[in-house]
Amino acid sequence: MSAPGPAVALRPVDASELDAFVAIYVRYAAETLPYDPLGRAPASGVELRRVYADALDDEAAELLWIETGGERAGLLVLQRFDEADGGEAALEFAECYVEPEFRGAGVGRAAVEQVLARERARGTPVVDAAVLRDNPALGFWRALGFEVRAYRTARRP
Ligand SMILES: CC(C)(COP(=O)(O)OP(=O)(O)OC[C@H]1O[C@@H](n2cnc3c(N)ncnc32)[C@H](O)[C@@H]1OP(=O)(O)O)[C@@H](O)C(=O)NCCC(=O)NCCS
């Protein structure tokens, strides 16, 4: 039997914590944007604050802290789609970030597995995660049992 993972708690981000959320999100974006083959300018903190203030009011979106040992170790942004959005009802891991000093210890796995257990209980048929083409984090999703289901192509018009 494998060793138990770290104790991880998922806690909703409160509106009063939006600046802290954006500060971590900026590091996440800086790390992942280079994997976008089309390239794009990073969103400003002001823009991110507006987008995630709206997300806090959106019932289909969830902003969560990943905490371990009482510390903030990362964040998750989840987006729920229902049949009315076209296709199967699904929960998407829209964003997933573990701070570098907490990586490689099973924190990301524990966080994702908590969400998977919740969605199994809820009867959600599909859980998916979008990954930029060259992001090595694809290995993380594969390790958690996610299959590459489609390729999304894009170009500038
Ligand atoms: C991807 C990320 C969330 C992983 O978090 P983590 O806490 O280090 O992951 P874990 O320690 O729980 O690893 C779980 C499994 O994934 C594997 N894994 C983790 N990162 C990996 C990587 N970059 N490449 C290949 N496999 C990886 C681990 O080997 C482990 O496998 P195992 O459980 O079978 O031994 C973290 O590296 C991160 O935040 N990266 C930068 C942001 C990013 O790219 N996020 C994903 C956006 S799609």
PDB file of C-alpha atoms and ligand atoms in Angstrom:
ATOM      1  CA  MET A   1       0.000   0.000   0.000  1.00  0.00           C
ATOM      2  CA  SER A   2       1.275   3.496  -0.831  1.00  0.00           C
ATOM      3  CA  ALA A   3       2.062   5.957   1.988  1.00  0.00           C
ATOM      4  CA  PRO A   4      -0.780   8.335   2.912  1.00  0.00           C
ATOM      5  CA  GLY A   5      -0.503  11.774   1.288  1.00  0.00           C
ATOM      6  CA  PRO A   6      -0.255  15.069   3.195  1.00  0.00           C
ATOM      7  CA  ALA A   7      -3.320  16.425   5.011  1.00  0.00           C
ATOM      8  CA  VAL A   8      -4.777  18.959   2.631  1.00  0.00           C
ATOM      9  CA  ALA A   9      -7.808  21.170   3.163  1.00  0.00           C
ATOM     10  CA  LEU A  10      -9.711  23.026   0.461  1.00  0.00           C
ATOM     11  CA  ARG A  11     -11.204  26.284   1.643  1.00  0.00           C
ATOM     12  CA  PRO A  12     -13.257  28.788  -0.364  1.00  0.00           C
ATOM     13  CA  VAL A  13     -11.469  32.066  -1.077  1.00  0.00           C
ATOM     14  CA  ASP A  14     -13.261  34.883   0.728  1.00  0.00           C
ATOM     15  CA  ALA A  15     -13.864  38.245  -0.964  1.00  0.00           C
ATOM     16  CA  SER A  16     -11.520  39.800   1.639  1.00  0.00           C
ATOM     17  CA  GLU A  17      -8.716  37.541   0.361  1.00  0.00           C
ATOM     18  CA  LEU A  18      -8.917  38.601  -3.292  1.00  0.00           C
ATOM     19  CA  ASP A  19      -5.607  40.509  -3.241  1.00  0.00           C
ATOM     20  CA  ALA A  20      -3.778  37.481  -1.797  1.00  0.00           C
ATOM     21  CA  PHE A  21      -5.437  35.270  -4.398  1.00  0.00           C
ATOM     22  CA  VAL A  22      -4.363  37.569  -7.251  1.00  0.00           C
ATOM     23  CA  ALA A  23      -0.787  37.780  -5.898  1.00  0.00           C
ATOM     24  CA  ILE A  24      -0.459  33.975  -6.080  1.00  0.00           C
ATOM     25  CA  TYR A  25      -2.312  33.823  -9.400  1.00  0.00           C
ATOM     26  CA  VAL A  26       0.218  36.232 -10.955  1.00  0.00           C
ATOM     27  CA  ARG A  27       3.027  33.746 -10.109  1.00  0.00           C
ATOM     28  CA  TYR A  28       0.956  30.913 -11.574  1.00  0.00           C
ATOM     29  CA  ALA A  29       0.331  32.836 -14.807  1.00  0.00           C
ATOM     30  CA  ALA A  30       4.012  33.781 -15.122  1.00  0.00           C
ATOM     31  CA  GLU A  31       4.950  30.116 -14.866  1.00  0.00           C
ATOM     32  CA  THR A  32       2.362  28.752 -17.309  1.00  0.00           C
ATOM     33  CA  LEU A  33       2.066  31.479 -20.005  1.00  0.00           C
ATOM     34  CA  PRO A  34       5.371  30.488 -21.671  1.00  0.00           C
ATOM     35  CA  TYR A  35       3.662  27.173 -22.518  1.00  0.00           C
ATOM     36  CA  ASP A  36       1.081  28.955 -24.691  1.00  0.00           C
ATOM     37  CA  PRO A  37       2.319  28.450 -28.263  1.00  0.00           C
ATOM     38  CA  LEU A  38       0.451  31.591 -29.430  1.00  0.00           C
ATOM     39  CA  GLY A  39       2.045  33.696 -26.711  1.00  0.00           C
ATOM     40  CA  ARG A  40       0.122  36.444 -24.966  1.00  0.00           C
ATOM     41  CA  ALA A  41       0.701  39.283 -22.587  1.00  0.00           C
ATOM     42  CA  PRO A  42       0.085  38.451 -18.931  1.00  0.00           C
ATOM     43  CA  ALA A  43      -3.107  39.898 -17.463  1.00  0.00           C
ATOM     44  CA  SER A  44      -2.519  42.786 -15.075  1.00  0.00           C
ATOM     45  CA  GLY A  45      -3.279  42.451 -11.387  1.00  0.00           C
ATOM     46  CA  VAL A  46      -6.129  44.971 -11.834  1.00  0.00           C
ATOM     47  CA  GLU A  47      -7.654  42.898 -14.636  1.00  0.00           C
ATOM     48  CA  LEU A  48      -7.294  39.665 -12.649  1.00  0.00           C
ATOM     49  CA  ARG A  49      -8.905  41.287  -9.646  1.00  0.00           C
ATOM     50  CA  ARG A  50     -11.922  42.252 -11.763  1.00  0.00           C
ATOM     51  CA  VAL A  51     -12.213  38.793 -13.358  1.00  0.00           C
ATOM     52  CA  TYR A  52     -12.012  36.966 -10.030  1.00  0.00           C
ATOM     53  CA  ALA A  53     -14.252  39.413  -8.181  1.00  0.00           C
ATOM     54  CA  ASP A  54     -16.868  38.466 -10.817  1.00  0.00           C
ATOM     55  CA  ALA A  55     -16.023  34.767 -10.387  1.00  0.00           C
ATOM     56  CA  LEU A  56     -16.719  35.049  -6.642  1.00  0.00           C
ATOM     57  CA  ASP A  57     -20.262  36.092  -7.543  1.00  0.00           C
ATOM     58  CA  ASP A  58     -20.657  33.345 -10.157  1.00  0.00           C
ATOM     59  CA  GLU A  59     -22.404  30.227  -8.865  1.00  0.00           C
ATOM     60  CA  ALA A  60     -20.748  28.097 -11.559  1.00  0.00           C
ATOM     61  CA  ALA A  61     -17.245  29.074 -10.442  1.00  0.00           C
ATOM     62  CA  GLU A  62     -15.345  28.086  -7.293  1.00  0.00           C
ATOM     63  CA  LEU A  63     -12.147  29.658  -6.032  1.00  0.00           C
ATOM     64  CA  LEU A  64     -10.400  27.480  -3.455  1.00  0.00           C
ATOM     65  CA  TRP A  65      -7.263  27.698  -1.373  1.00  0.00           C
ATOM     66  CA  ILE A  66      -5.233  24.529  -1.105  1.00  0.00           C
ATOM     67  CA  GLU A  67      -4.000  24.494   2.488  1.00  0.00           C
ATOM     68  CA  THR A  68      -1.641  22.123   4.254  1.00  0.00           C
ATOM     69  CA  GLY A  69      -0.300  22.390   7.805  1.00  0.00           C
ATOM     70  CA  GLY A  70      -2.345  25.592   8.209  1.00  0.00           C
ATOM     71  CA  GLU A  71      -0.452  27.243   5.331  1.00  0.00           C
ATOM     72  CA  ARG A  72      -1.656  28.345   1.906  1.00  0.00           C
ATOM     73  CA  ALA A  73       0.047  25.963  -0.489  1.00  0.00           C
ATOM     74  CA  GLY A  74      -1.808  26.845  -3.697  1.00  0.00           C
ATOM     75  CA  LEU A  75      -5.121  27.450  -5.366  1.00  0.00           C
ATOM     76  CA  LEU A  76      -7.793  25.837  -7.495  1.00  0.00           C
ATOM     77  CA  VAL A  77     -10.337  27.445  -9.763  1.00  0.00           C
ATOM     78  CA  LEU A  78     -13.214  25.134 -10.676  1.00  0.00           C
ATOM     79  CA  GLN A  79     -15.841  25.809 -13.303  1.00  0.00           C
ATOM     80  CA  ARG A  80     -19.085  23.897 -13.542  1.00  0.00           C
ATOM     81  CA  PHE A  81     -20.838  23.312 -16.870  1.00  0.00           C
ATOM     82  CA  ASP A  82     -24.301  21.813 -17.197  1.00  0.00           C
ATOM     83  CA  GLU A  83     -26.104  20.314 -20.177  1.00  0.00           C
ATOM     84  CA  ALA A  84     -27.480  23.755 -21.032  1.00  0.00           C
ATOM     85  CA  ASP A  85     -23.892  24.766 -21.898  1.00  0.00           C
ATOM     86  CA  GLY A  86     -23.911  22.081 -24.633  1.00  0.00           C
ATOM     87  CA  GLY A  87     -22.491  18.597 -24.150  1.00  0.00           C
ATOM     88  CA  GLU A  88     -22.159  16.595 -20.957  1.00  0.00           C
ATOM     89  CA  ALA A  89     -22.405  18.124 -17.519  1.00  0.00           C
ATOM     90  CA  ALA A  90     -18.838  18.535 -16.319  1.00  0.00           C
ATOM     91  CA  LEU A  91     -16.594  20.086 -13.750  1.00  0.00           C
ATOM     92  CA  GLU A  92     -13.418  21.654 -15.075  1.00  0.00           C
ATOM     93  CA  PHE A  93     -10.206  22.283 -13.194  1.00  0.00           C
ATOM     94  CA  ALA A  94      -9.794  25.688 -14.833  1.00  0.00           C
ATOM     95  CA  GLU A  95      -6.686  26.561 -12.800  1.00  0.00           C
ATOM     96  CA  CYS A  96      -4.535  24.462 -10.498  1.00  0.00           C
ATOM     97  CA  TYR A  97      -1.413  25.733  -8.775  1.00  0.00           C
ATOM     98  CA  VAL A  98       0.809  24.489  -5.979  1.00  0.00           C
ATOM     99  CA  GLU A  99       3.558  26.870  -4.802  1.00  0.00           C
ATOM    100  CA  PRO A 100       7.050  25.596  -5.692  1.00  0.00           C
ATOM    101  CA  GLU A 101       8.089  24.948  -2.068  1.00  0.00           C
ATOM    102  CA  PHE A 102       5.122  22.597  -1.555  1.00  0.00           C
ATOM    103  CA  ARG A 103       5.541  20.577  -4.769  1.00  0.00           C
ATOM    104  CA  GLY A 104       6.427  16.932  -5.137  1.00  0.00           C
ATOM    105  CA  ALA A 105       4.868  15.974  -1.804  1.00  0.00           C
ATOM    106  CA  GLY A 106       1.420  14.894  -2.969  1.00  0.00           C
ATOM    107  CA  VAL A 107      -0.342  18.191  -2.187  1.00  0.00           C
ATOM    108  CA  GLY A 108      -1.688  18.622  -5.738  1.00  0.00           C
ATOM    109  CA  ARG A 109      -2.815  15.007  -5.860  1.00  0.00           C
ATOM    110  CA  ALA A 110      -4.596  15.257  -2.486  1.00  0.00           C
ATOM    111  CA  ALA A 111      -6.381  18.449  -3.567  1.00  0.00           C
ATOM    112  CA  VAL A 112      -7.559  17.011  -6.886  1.00  0.00           C
ATOM    113  CA  GLU A 113      -8.601  13.717  -5.290  1.00  0.00           C
ATOM    114  CA  GLN A 114     -10.772  15.581  -2.765  1.00  0.00           C
ATOM    115  CA  VAL A 115     -12.596  17.277  -5.606  1.00  0.00           C
ATOM    116  CA  LEU A 116     -12.933  13.968  -7.491  1.00  0.00           C
ATOM    117  CA  ALA A 117     -14.463  12.287  -4.413  1.00  0.00           C
ATOM    118  CA  ARG A 118     -16.942  15.151  -4.035  1.00  0.00           C
ATOM    119  CA  GLU A 119     -17.913  14.995  -7.712  1.00  0.00           C
ATOM    120  CA  ARG A 120     -18.340  11.188  -7.590  1.00  0.00           C
ATOM    121  CA  ALA A 121     -20.723  11.653  -4.676  1.00  0.00           C
ATOM    122  CA  ARG A 122     -22.563  14.345  -6.601  1.00  0.00           C
ATOM    123  CA  GLY A 123     -22.857  12.204  -9.745  1.00  0.00           C
ATOM    124  CA  THR A 124     -20.920  14.536 -12.069  1.00  0.00           C
ATOM    125  CA  PRO A 125     -20.271  12.479 -15.213  1.00  0.00           C
ATOM    126  CA  VAL A 126     -16.987  14.092 -16.320  1.00  0.00           C
ATOM    127  CA  VAL A 127     -14.186  16.040 -14.697  1.00  0.00           C
ATOM    128  CA  ASP A 128     -11.657  17.654 -17.003  1.00  0.00           C
ATOM    129  CA  ALA A 129      -8.603  19.851 -16.983  1.00  0.00           C
ATOM    130  CA  ALA A 130      -7.246  22.096 -19.741  1.00  0.00           C
ATOM    131  CA  VAL A 131      -3.460  22.039 -20.140  1.00  0.00           C
ATOM    132  CA  LEU A 132      -1.355  24.237 -22.410  1.00  0.00           C
ATOM    133  CA  ARG A 133       0.371  22.133 -25.062  1.00  0.00           C
ATOM    134  CA  ASP A 134       3.927  22.149 -23.731  1.00  0.00           C
ATOM    135  CA  ASN A 135       3.144  22.295 -20.023  1.00  0.00           C
ATOM    136  CA  PRO A 136       4.912  19.412 -18.246  1.00  0.00           C
ATOM    137  CA  ALA A 137       1.974  19.430 -15.803  1.00  0.00           C
ATOM    138  CA  LEU A 138       0.260  17.128 -18.298  1.00  0.00           C
ATOM    139  CA  GLY A 139       2.270  14.434 -16.470  1.00  0.00           C
ATOM    140  CA  PHE A 140       0.517  15.430 -13.238  1.00  0.00           C
ATOM    141  CA  TRP A 141      -2.946  14.989 -14.792  1.00  0.00           C
ATOM    142  CA  ARG A 142      -1.917  11.680 -16.348  1.00  0.00           C
ATOM    143  CA  ALA A 143      -0.588  10.471 -12.966  1.00  0.00           C
ATOM    144  CA  LEU A 144      -4.062  11.234 -11.591  1.00  0.00           C
ATOM    145  CA  GLY A 145      -5.782   9.147 -14.256  1.00  0.00           C
ATOM    146  CA  PHE A 146      -6.822  11.919 -16.659  1.00  0.00           C
ATOM    147  CA  GLU A 147      -6.764  10.933 -20.358  1.00  0.00           C
ATOM    148  CA  VAL A 148      -6.059  13.302 -23.250  1.00  0.00           C
ATOM    149  CA  ARG A 149      -9.486  13.396 -24.843  1.00  0.00           C
ATOM    150  CA  ALA A 150      -9.164  16.109 -27.505  1.00  0.00           C
ATOM    151  CA  TYR A 151      -6.717  18.537 -29.046  1.00  0.00           C
ATOM    152  CA  ARG A 152      -7.824  22.155 -29.289  1.00  0.00           C
ATOM    153  CA  THR A 153      -6.137  24.009 -32.160  1.00  0.00           C
ATOM    154  CA  ALA A 154      -5.856  27.781 -32.410  1.00  0.00           C
ATOM    155  CA  ARG A 155      -4.245  30.551 -34.437  1.00  0.00           C
ATOM    156  CA  ARG A 156      -4.414  34.312 -34.649  1.00  0.00           C
ATOM    157  CA  PRO A 157      -6.982  35.312 -37.297  1.00  0.00           C
TER     158      PRO A 157
HETATM  159  C1  LIG B   1       1.269  20.579 -11.554  1.00  0.00           C
HETATM  160  C2  LIG B   1       1.291  20.855 -10.037  1.00  0.00           C
HETATM  161  C3  LIG B   1      -0.060  21.383  -9.604  1.00  0.00           C
HETATM  162  C4  LIG B   1       1.608  19.545  -9.300  1.00  0.00           C
HETATM  163  O1  LIG B   1       1.508  19.748  -7.910  1.00  0.00           O
HETATM  164  P1  LIG B   1       2.322  18.808  -6.856  1.00  0.00           P
HETATM  165  O2  LIG B   1       1.775  19.051  -5.503  1.00  0.00           O
HETATM  166  O3  LIG B   1       3.776  19.013  -7.047  1.00  0.00           O
HETATM  167  O4  LIG B   1       1.933  17.349  -7.392  1.00  0.00           O
HETATM  168  P2  LIG B   1       1.974  15.981  -6.547  1.00  0.00           P
HETATM  169  O5  LIG B   1       3.207  15.981  -5.687  1.00  0.00           O
HETATM  170  O6  LIG B   1       0.693  15.778  -5.855  1.00  0.00           O
HETATM  171  O7  LIG B   1       2.146  14.928  -7.715  1.00  0.00           O
HETATM  172  C5  LIG B   1       1.126  13.960  -8.039  1.00  0.00           C
HETATM  173  C6  LIG B   1       1.653  13.094  -9.152  1.00  0.00           C
HETATM  174  O8  LIG B   1       1.861  13.884 -10.344  1.00  0.00           O
HETATM  175  C7  LIG B   1       3.187  13.699 -10.819  1.00  0.00           C
HETATM  176  N1  LIG B   1       3.659  14.997 -11.294  1.00  0.00           N
HETATM  177  C8  LIG B   1       3.597  16.169 -10.627  1.00  0.00           C
HETATM  178  N2  LIG B   1       4.121  17.156 -11.388  1.00  0.00           N
HETATM  179  C9  LIG B   1       4.538  16.572 -12.539  1.00  0.00           C
HETATM  180  C10 LIG B   1       5.170  17.053 -13.712  1.00  0.00           C
HETATM  181  N3  LIG B   1       5.496  18.355 -13.868  1.00  0.00           N
HETATM  182  N4  LIG B   1       5.480  16.166 -14.700  1.00  0.00           N
HETATM  183  C11 LIG B   1       5.159  14.862 -14.580  1.00  0.00           C
HETATM  184  N5  LIG B   1       4.533  14.337 -13.472  1.00  0.00           N
HETATM  185  C12 LIG B   1       4.240  15.192 -12.476  1.00  0.00           C
HETATM  186  C13 LIG B   1       3.984  13.277  -9.601  1.00  0.00           C
HETATM  187  O9  LIG B   1       5.131  12.536 -10.014  1.00  0.00           O
HETATM  188  C14 LIG B   1       2.985  12.448  -8.827  1.00  0.00           C
HETATM  189  O10 LIG B   1       2.920  11.132  -9.350  1.00  0.00           O
HETATM  190  P3  LIG B   1       2.637   9.888  -8.353  1.00  0.00           P
HETATM  191  O11 LIG B   1       1.565  10.338  -7.385  1.00  0.00           O
HETATM  192  O12 LIG B   1       2.178   8.839  -9.287  1.00  0.00           O
HETATM  193  O13 LIG B   1       3.936   9.617  -7.683  1.00  0.00           O
HETATM  194  C15 LIG B   1       2.413  21.887  -9.690  1.00  0.00           C
HETATM  195  O14 LIG B   1       3.643  21.404 -10.194  1.00  0.00           O
HETATM  196  C16 LIG B   1       2.171  23.257 -10.263  1.00  0.00           C
HETATM  197  O15 LIG B   1       1.476  24.067  -9.666  1.00  0.00           O
HETATM  198  N6  LIG B   1       2.786  23.577 -11.425  1.00  0.00           N
HETATM  199  C17 LIG B   1       2.739  24.903 -12.025  1.00  0.00           C
HETATM  200  C18 LIG B   1       1.340  25.314 -12.456  1.00  0.00           C
HETATM  201  C19 LIG B   1       0.738  24.368 -13.475  1.00  0.00           C
HETATM  202  O16 LIG B   1       1.314  24.078 -14.503  1.00  0.00           O
HETATM  203  N7  LIG B   1      -0.473  23.899 -13.143  1.00  0.00           N
HETATM  204  C20 LIG B   1      -1.240  23.018 -13.988  1.00  0.00           C
HETATM  205  C21 LIG B   1      -1.993  23.805 -14.970  1.00  0.00           C
HETATM  206  S1  LIG B   1      -2.840  22.716 -16.101  1.00  0.00           S
END
